[in-house]
GROMACS .gro file of C-alpha atoms in nm:
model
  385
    1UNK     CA    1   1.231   0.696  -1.540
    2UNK     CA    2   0.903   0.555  -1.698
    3UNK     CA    3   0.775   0.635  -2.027
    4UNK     CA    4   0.536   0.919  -1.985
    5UNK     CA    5   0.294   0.739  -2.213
    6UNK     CA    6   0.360   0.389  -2.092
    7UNK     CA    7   0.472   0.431  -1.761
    8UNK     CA    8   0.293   0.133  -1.598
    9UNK     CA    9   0.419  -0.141  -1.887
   10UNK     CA   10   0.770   0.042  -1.839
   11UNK     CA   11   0.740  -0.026  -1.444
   12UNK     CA   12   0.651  -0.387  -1.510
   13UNK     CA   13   0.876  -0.444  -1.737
   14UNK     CA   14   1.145  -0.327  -1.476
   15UNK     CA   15   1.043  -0.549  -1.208
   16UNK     CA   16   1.061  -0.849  -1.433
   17UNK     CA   17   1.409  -0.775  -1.625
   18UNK     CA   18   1.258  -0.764  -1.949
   19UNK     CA   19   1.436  -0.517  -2.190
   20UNK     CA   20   1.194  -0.272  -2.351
   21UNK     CA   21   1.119  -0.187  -2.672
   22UNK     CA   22   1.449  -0.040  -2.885
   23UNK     CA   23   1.480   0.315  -2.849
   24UNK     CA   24   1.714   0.570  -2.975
   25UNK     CA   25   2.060   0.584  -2.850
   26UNK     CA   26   2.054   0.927  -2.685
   27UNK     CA   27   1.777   0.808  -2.481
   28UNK     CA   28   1.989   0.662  -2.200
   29UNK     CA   29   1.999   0.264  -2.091
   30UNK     CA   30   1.719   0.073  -2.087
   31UNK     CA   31   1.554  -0.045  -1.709
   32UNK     CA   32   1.598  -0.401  -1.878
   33UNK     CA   33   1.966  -0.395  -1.802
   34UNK     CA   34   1.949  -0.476  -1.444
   35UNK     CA   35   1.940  -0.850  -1.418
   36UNK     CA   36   1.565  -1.015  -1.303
   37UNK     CA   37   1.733  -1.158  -0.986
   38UNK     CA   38   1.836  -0.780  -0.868
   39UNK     CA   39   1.502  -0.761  -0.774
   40UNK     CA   40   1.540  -0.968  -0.429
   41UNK     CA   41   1.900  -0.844  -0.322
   42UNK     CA   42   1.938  -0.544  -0.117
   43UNK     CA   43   2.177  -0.299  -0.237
   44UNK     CA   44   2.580  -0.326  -0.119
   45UNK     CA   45   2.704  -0.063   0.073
   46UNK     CA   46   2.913   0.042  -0.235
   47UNK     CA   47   2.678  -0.071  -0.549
   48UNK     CA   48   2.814  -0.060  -0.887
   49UNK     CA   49   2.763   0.282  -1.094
   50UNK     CA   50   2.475   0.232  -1.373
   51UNK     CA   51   2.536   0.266  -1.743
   52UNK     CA   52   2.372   0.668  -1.843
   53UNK     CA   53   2.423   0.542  -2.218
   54UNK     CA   54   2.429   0.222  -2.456
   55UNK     CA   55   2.767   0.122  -2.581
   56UNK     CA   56   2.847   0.172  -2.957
   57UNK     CA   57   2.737  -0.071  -3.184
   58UNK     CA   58   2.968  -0.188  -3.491
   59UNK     CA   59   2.828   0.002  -3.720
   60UNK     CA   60   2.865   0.335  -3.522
   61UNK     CA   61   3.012   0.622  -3.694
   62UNK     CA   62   3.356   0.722  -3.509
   63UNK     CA   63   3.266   1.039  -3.511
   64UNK     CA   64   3.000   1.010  -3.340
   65UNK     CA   65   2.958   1.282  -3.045
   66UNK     CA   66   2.966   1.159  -2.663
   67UNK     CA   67   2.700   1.214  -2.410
   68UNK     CA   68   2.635   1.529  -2.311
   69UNK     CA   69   2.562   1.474  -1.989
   70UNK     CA   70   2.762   1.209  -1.750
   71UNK     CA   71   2.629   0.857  -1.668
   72UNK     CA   72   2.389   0.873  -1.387
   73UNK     CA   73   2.475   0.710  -1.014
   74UNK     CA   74   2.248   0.645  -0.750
   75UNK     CA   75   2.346   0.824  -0.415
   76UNK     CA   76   2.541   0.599  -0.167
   77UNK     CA   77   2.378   0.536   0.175
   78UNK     CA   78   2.574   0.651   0.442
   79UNK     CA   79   2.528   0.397   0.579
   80UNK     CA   80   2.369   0.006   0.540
   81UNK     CA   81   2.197  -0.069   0.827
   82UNK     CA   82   2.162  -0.478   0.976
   83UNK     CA   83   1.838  -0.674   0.905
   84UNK     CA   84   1.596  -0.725   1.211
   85UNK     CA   85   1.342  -0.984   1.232
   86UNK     CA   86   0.987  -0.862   1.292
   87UNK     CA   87   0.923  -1.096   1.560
   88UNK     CA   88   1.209  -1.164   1.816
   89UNK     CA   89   1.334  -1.513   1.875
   90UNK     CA   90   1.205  -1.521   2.163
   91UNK     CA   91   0.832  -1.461   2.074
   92UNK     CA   92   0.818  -1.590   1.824
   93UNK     CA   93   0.714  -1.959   1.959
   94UNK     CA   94   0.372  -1.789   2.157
   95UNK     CA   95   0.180  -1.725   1.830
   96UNK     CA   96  -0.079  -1.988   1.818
   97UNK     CA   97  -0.202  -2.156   1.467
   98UNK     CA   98  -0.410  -1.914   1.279
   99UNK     CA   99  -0.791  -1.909   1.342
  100UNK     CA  100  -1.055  -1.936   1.045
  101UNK     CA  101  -1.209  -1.578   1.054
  102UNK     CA  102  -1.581  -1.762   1.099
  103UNK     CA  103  -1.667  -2.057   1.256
  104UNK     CA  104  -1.723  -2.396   1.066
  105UNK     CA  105  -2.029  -2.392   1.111
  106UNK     CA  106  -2.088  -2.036   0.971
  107UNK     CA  107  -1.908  -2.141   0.659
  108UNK     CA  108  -2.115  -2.459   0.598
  109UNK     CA  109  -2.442  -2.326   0.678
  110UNK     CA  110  -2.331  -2.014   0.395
  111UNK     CA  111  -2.255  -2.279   0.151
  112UNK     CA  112  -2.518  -2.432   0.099
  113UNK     CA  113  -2.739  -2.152   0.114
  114UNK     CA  114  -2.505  -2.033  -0.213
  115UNK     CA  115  -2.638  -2.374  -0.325
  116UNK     CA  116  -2.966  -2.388  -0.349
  117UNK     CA  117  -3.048  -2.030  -0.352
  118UNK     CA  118  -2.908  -1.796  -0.656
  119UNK     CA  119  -2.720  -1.609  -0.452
  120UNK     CA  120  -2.390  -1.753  -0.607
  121UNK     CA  121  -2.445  -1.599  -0.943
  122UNK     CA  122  -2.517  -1.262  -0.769
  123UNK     CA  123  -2.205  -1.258  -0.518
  124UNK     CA  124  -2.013  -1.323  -0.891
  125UNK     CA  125  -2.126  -1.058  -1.047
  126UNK     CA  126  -2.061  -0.791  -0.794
  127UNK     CA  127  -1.708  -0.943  -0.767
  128UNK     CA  128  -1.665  -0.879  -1.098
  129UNK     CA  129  -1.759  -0.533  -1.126
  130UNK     CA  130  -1.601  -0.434  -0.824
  131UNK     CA  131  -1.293  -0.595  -0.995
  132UNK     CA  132  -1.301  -0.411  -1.271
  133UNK     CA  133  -1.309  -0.052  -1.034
  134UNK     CA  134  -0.970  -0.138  -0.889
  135UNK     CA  135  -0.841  -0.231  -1.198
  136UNK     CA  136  -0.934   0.099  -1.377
  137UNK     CA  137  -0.552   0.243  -1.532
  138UNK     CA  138  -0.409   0.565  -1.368
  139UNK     CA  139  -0.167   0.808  -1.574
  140UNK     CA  140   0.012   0.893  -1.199
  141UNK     CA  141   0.026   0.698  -0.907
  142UNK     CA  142  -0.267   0.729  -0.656
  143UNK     CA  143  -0.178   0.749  -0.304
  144UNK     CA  144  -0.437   0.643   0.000
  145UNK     CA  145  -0.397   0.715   0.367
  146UNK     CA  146  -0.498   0.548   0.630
  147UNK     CA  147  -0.543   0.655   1.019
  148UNK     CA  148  -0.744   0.682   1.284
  149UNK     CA  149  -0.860   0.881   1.610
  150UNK     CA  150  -0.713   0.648   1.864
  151UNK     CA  151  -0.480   0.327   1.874
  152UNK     CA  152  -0.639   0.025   1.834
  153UNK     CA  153  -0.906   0.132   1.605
  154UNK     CA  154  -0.797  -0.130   1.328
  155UNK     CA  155  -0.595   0.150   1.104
  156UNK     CA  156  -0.316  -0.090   1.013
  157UNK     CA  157  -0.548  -0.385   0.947
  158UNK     CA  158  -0.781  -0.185   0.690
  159UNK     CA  159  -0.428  -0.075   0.565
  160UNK     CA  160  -0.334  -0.375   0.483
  161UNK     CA  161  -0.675  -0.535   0.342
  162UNK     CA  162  -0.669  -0.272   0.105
  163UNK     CA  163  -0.268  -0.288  -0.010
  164UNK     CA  164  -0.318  -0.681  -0.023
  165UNK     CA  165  -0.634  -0.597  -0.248
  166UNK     CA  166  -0.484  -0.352  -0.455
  167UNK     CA  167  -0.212  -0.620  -0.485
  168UNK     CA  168  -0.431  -0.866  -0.610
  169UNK     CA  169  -0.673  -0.699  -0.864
  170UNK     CA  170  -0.378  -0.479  -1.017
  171UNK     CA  171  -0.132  -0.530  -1.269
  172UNK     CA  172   0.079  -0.272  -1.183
  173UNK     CA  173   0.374  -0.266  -0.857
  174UNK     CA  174   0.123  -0.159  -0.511
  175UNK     CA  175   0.348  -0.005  -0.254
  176UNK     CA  176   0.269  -0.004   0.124
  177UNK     CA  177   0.436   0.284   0.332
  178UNK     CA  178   0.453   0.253   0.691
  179UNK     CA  179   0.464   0.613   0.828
  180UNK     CA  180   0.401   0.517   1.192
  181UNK     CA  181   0.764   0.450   1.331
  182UNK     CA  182   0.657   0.420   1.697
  183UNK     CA  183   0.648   0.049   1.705
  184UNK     CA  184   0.379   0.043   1.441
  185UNK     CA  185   0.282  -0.349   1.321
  186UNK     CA  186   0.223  -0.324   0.948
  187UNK     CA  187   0.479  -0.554   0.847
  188UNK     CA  188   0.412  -0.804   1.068
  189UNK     CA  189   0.059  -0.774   0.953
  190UNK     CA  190   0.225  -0.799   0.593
  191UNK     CA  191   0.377  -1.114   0.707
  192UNK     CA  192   0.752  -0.967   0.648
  193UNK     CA  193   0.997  -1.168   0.826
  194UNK     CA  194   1.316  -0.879   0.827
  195UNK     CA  195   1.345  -0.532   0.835
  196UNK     CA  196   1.672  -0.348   0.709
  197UNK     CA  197   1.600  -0.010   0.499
  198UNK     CA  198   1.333   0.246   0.676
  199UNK     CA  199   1.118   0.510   0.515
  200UNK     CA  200   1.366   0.804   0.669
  201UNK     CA  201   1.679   0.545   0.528
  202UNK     CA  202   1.547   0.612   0.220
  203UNK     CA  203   1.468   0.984   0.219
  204UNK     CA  204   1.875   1.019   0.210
  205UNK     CA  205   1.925   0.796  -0.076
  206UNK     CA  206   1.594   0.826  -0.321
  207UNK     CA  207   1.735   1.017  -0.658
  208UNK     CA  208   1.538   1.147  -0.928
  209UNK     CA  209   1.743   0.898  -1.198
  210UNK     CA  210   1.720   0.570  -1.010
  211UNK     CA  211   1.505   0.324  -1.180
  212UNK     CA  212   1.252   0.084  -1.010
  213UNK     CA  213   1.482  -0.208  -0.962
  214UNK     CA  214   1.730   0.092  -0.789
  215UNK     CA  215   1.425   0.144  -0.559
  216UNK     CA  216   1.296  -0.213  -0.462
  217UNK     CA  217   1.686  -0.307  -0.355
  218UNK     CA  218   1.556  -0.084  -0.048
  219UNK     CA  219   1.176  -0.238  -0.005
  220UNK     CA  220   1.063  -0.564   0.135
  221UNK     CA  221   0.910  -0.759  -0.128
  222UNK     CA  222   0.562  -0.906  -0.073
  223UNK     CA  223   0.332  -1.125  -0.271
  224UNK     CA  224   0.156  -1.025  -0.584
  225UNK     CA  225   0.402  -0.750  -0.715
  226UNK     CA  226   0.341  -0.540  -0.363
  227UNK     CA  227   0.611  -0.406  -0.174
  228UNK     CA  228   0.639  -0.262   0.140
  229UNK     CA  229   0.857   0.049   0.285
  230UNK     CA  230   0.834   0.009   0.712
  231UNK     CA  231   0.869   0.297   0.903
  232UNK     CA  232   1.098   0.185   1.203
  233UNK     CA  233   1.316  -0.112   1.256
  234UNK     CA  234   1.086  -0.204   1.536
  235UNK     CA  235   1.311   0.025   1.792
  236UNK     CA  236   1.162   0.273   2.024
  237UNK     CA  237   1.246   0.623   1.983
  238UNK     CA  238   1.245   0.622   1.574
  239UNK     CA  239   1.162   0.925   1.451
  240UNK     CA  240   1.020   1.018   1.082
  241UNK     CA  241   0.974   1.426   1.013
  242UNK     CA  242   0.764   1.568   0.710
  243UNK     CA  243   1.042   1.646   0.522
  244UNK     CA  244   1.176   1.292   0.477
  245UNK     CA  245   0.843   1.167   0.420
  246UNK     CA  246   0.738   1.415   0.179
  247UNK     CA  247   1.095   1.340  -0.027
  248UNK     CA  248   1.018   0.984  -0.008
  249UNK     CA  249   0.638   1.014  -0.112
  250UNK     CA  250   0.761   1.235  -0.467
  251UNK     CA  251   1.017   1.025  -0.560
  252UNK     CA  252   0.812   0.661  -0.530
  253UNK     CA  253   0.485   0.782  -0.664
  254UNK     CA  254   0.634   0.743  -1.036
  255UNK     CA  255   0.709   0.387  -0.959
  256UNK     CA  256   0.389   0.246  -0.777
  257UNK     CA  257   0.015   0.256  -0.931
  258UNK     CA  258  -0.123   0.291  -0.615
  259UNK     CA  259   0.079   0.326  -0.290
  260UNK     CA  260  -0.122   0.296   0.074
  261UNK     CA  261   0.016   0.458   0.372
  262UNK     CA  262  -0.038   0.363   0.758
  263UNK     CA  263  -0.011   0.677   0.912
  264UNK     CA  264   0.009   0.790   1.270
  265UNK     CA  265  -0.313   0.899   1.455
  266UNK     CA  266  -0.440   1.223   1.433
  267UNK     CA  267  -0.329   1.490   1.513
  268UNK     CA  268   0.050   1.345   1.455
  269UNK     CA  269   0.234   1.633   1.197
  270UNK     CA  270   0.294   1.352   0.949
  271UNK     CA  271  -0.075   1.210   0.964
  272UNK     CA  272  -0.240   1.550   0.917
  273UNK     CA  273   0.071   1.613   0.601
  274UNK     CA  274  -0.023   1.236   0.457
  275UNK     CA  275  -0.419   1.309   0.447
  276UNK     CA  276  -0.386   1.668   0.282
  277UNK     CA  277  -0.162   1.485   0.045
  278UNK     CA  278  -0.337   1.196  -0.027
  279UNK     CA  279  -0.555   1.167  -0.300
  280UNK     CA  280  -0.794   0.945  -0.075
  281UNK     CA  281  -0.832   0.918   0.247
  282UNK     CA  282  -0.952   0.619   0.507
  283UNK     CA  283  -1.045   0.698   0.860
  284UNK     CA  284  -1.057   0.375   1.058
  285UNK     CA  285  -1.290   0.386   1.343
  286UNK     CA  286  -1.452   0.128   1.636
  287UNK     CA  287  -1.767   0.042   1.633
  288UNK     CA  288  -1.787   0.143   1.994
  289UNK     CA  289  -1.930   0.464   2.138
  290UNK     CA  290  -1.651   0.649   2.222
  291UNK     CA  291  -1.521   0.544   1.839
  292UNK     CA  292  -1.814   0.696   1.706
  293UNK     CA  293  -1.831   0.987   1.921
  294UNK     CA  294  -1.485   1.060   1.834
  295UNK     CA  295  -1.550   1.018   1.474
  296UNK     CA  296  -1.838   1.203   1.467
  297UNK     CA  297  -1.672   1.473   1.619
  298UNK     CA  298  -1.354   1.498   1.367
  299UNK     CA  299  -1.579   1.455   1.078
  300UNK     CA  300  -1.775   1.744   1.127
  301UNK     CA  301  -1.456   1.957   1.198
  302UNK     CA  302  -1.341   1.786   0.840
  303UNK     CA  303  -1.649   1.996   0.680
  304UNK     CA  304  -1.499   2.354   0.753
  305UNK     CA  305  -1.211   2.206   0.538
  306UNK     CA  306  -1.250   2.274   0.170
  307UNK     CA  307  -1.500   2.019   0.034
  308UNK     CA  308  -1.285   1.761  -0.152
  309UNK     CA  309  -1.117   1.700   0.174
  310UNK     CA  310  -1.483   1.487   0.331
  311UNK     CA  311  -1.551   1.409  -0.008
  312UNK     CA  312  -1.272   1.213  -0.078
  313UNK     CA  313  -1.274   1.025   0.298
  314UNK     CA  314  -1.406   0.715   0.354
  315UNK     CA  315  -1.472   0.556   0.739
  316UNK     CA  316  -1.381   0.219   0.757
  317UNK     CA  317  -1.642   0.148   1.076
  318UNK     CA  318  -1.444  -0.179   1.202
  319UNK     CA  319  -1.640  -0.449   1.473
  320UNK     CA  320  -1.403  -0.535   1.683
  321UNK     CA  321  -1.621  -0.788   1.884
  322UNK     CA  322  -1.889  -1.029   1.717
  323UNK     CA  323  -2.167  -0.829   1.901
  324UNK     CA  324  -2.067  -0.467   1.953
  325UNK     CA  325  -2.252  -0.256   2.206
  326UNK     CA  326  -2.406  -0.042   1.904
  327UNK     CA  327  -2.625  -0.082   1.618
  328UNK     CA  328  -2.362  -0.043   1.395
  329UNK     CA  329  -2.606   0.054   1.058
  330UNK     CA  330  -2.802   0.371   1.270
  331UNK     CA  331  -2.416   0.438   1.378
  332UNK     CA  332  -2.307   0.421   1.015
  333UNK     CA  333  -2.597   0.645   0.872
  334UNK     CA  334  -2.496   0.948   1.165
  335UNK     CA  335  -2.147   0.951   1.015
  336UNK     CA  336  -2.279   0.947   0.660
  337UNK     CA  337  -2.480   1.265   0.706
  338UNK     CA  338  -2.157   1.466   0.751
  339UNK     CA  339  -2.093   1.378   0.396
  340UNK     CA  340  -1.843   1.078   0.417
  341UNK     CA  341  -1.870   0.799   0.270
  342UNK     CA  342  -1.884   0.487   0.552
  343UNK     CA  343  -1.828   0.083   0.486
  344UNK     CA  344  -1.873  -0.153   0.756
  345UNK     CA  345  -1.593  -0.452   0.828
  346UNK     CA  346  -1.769  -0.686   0.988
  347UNK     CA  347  -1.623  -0.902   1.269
  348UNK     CA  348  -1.374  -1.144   1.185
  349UNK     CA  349  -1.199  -1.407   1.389
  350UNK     CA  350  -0.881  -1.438   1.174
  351UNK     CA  351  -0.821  -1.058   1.143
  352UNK     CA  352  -0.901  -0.996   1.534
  353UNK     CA  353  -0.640  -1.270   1.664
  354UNK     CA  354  -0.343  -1.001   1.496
  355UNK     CA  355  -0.044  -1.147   1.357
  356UNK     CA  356  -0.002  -1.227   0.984
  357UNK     CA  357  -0.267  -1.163   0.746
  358UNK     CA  358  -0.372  -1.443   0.535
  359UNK     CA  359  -0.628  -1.363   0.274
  360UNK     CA  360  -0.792  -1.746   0.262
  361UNK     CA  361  -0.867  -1.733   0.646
  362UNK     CA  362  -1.065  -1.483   0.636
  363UNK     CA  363  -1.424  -1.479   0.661
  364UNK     CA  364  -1.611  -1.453   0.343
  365UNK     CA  365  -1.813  -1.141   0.438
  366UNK     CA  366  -1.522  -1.003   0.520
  367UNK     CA  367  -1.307  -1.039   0.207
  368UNK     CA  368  -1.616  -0.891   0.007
  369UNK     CA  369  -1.647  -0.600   0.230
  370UNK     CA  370  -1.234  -0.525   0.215
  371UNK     CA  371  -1.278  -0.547  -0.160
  372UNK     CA  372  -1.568  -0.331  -0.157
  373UNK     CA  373  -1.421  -0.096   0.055
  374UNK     CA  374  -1.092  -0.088  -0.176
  375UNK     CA  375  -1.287  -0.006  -0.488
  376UNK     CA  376  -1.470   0.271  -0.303
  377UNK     CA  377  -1.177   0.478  -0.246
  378UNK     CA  378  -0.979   0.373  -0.530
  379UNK     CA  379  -1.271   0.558  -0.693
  380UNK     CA  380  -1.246   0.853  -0.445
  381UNK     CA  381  -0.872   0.852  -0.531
  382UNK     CA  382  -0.928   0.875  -0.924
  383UNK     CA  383  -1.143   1.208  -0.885
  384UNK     CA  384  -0.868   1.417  -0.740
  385UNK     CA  385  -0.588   1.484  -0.914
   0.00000   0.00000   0.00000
């Protein structure tokens, strides 16, 4: 378990197999005794039990009282279920090469505007402070969650800018929860190749004494110290009820400084328990009429709730065309007067194709508005405890 006044050093320290600083014999083993390359392997069906104490040094008196209490063991799974790939064989040739998110000519005509204008030194700066937001330390582990009204409203993409910017600016482990078995397509938006352990896998093995390298034996591991929990094995049918998500949720939110979830849409039982749970939530919504309509609508529901609930939303208002049939800043403005706060993700090329997400095709506006939207509800996130 991390040190209460450390935790995130402890967590990192972990991940990378460094042993910690000496402590006191009765104080257990340290998370440094799992080897660094445990990190990548997925637990055995029958893993080895785990050390609850530090083995008498020479100069040990013999007398010296045992343990009182016997070594810890992580629960055995049932049972270990076979890897899938995300993408089937057989697909997997149809994917064409990824797009740029903007045109060439977008990009050329931006950069030399940056050039001879001092725009550059300006786009800097604001990087930099919004930088410094997301990397603001947290005593406990924030968790954000992410849905929408209707499918297709860009709720897994907006979960995964902000898990992949989380990932970057942080020093800490990120985890990204899938909590949308029904075929949902966050690791393939992840870029995850194989699936094996799910979140309700997990809910029957988590234990209070396992440390972080116990826990990322059953997560896929994704760039930048993020991993990622999915939610189904991409079967249809999978099912994933409150109590094994709520079980899951407590026992990783020690581990992870920030954790995003991709929930169901509303109303779905497991949505509705992941918002009122969630220290921040993101509503992700088209910028379309019947988006906003629908928006609108659940927004103003949202202020018979108590107030922290609207306060601590944010709509992530996403074009999913490069001309949308609205003016998307007078649609923006009616959704801030309910009291949410609303960010616009402008159209992008890369992000609208689907498939993998790669950070350096997308369009500059785009990257600054996922990292602006990150720091706003990291910020939101930090205000409720």
């Amino acid at each position: 378990m991390p040190n209460a006044d450390n935790w995130q050093g402890d967590v990192l320290r972990d991940l990378r197999g460094t042993p910690p600083p000496q402590r006191a014999q009765s104080h257990g083993a340290a998370h440094g005794d799992h080897p660094a390359q445990e990190q990548r392997q997925p637990p055995q069906e029958q893993p080895q039990p785990r050390t609850g104490a530090r083995a008498p040094g020479p100069n040990t008196p013999v007398s010296s009282p045992a343990p009182a209490t016997p070594p810890a063991r992580a629960r055995r799974p049932a049972r270990s279920p076979d890897s899938r790939p995300v993408v089937d064989s057989a697909l997997s040739g149809t994917a064409r090469r990824p797009r740029q998110g903007e045109p060439a000519a977008a990009r050329v005509s931006r950069a030399i505007r940056r050039i001879v204008s001092s725009s550059a030194a300006r786009e800097v700066a604001e990087i930099t402070r919004t930088a410094e937001r997301i990397q603001q330390p947290v005593t406990t582990g924030r968790q954000i969650a992410v849905t929408s009204i209707r499918g297709g409203a860009g709720k897994t993409t907006v979960a995964a800018l902000l898990g992949t910017a989380y990932a970057h600016y942080r020093q800490d482990p990120v985890l990204l929860v899938e909590a949308d078995p029904a075929l949902g397509s966050l690791p393939l938006r992840l870029g995850a190749e194989t699936l094996r352990w799910t979140t309700a896998d997990l809910a029957d093995i988590v234990e209070p004494q396992m440390s972080l390298l116990d826990v990322t034996g059953y997560l896929v591991q994704l760039p930048d110290n993020a991993w990622l929990l999915p939610g189904s094995q991409g079967r249809i049918g999978a099912m994933l009820d409150t109590a094994a998500y709520e079980r899951v949720m407590v026992a990783l939110r020690r581990y992870f400084g920030v954790t995003v979830v991709d929930c169901e849409t509303l109303p779905a039982e497991v949505a509705r328990v992941a918002l009122s749970a969630a220290q921040a939530r993101v509503l992700a919504a088209p910028a379309t009429l019947d988006g906003i309509t629908s928006t609108y609508a659940v927004l103003q529901w949202m202020q018979g709730l108590p107030r922290h609930m609207i306060a601590g939303t944010v709509v992530a208002l996403t074009s999913t065309t490069s001309r949308p049939g609205i003016d998307v800043e007078d649609a923006a403005e009616k959704l801030r007067s309910t009291g949410a706060t609303v960010h616009v993700l402008p159209h992008d090329r890369h992000l609208a194709a689907g498939g993998a997400l790669r950070t350096e095709l997308l369009a500059r506006p785009t990257r600054l508005a996922a990292t602006r939207l990150a720091a706003e509800v990291f910020q939101l996130s930090q205000k409720r405890r």
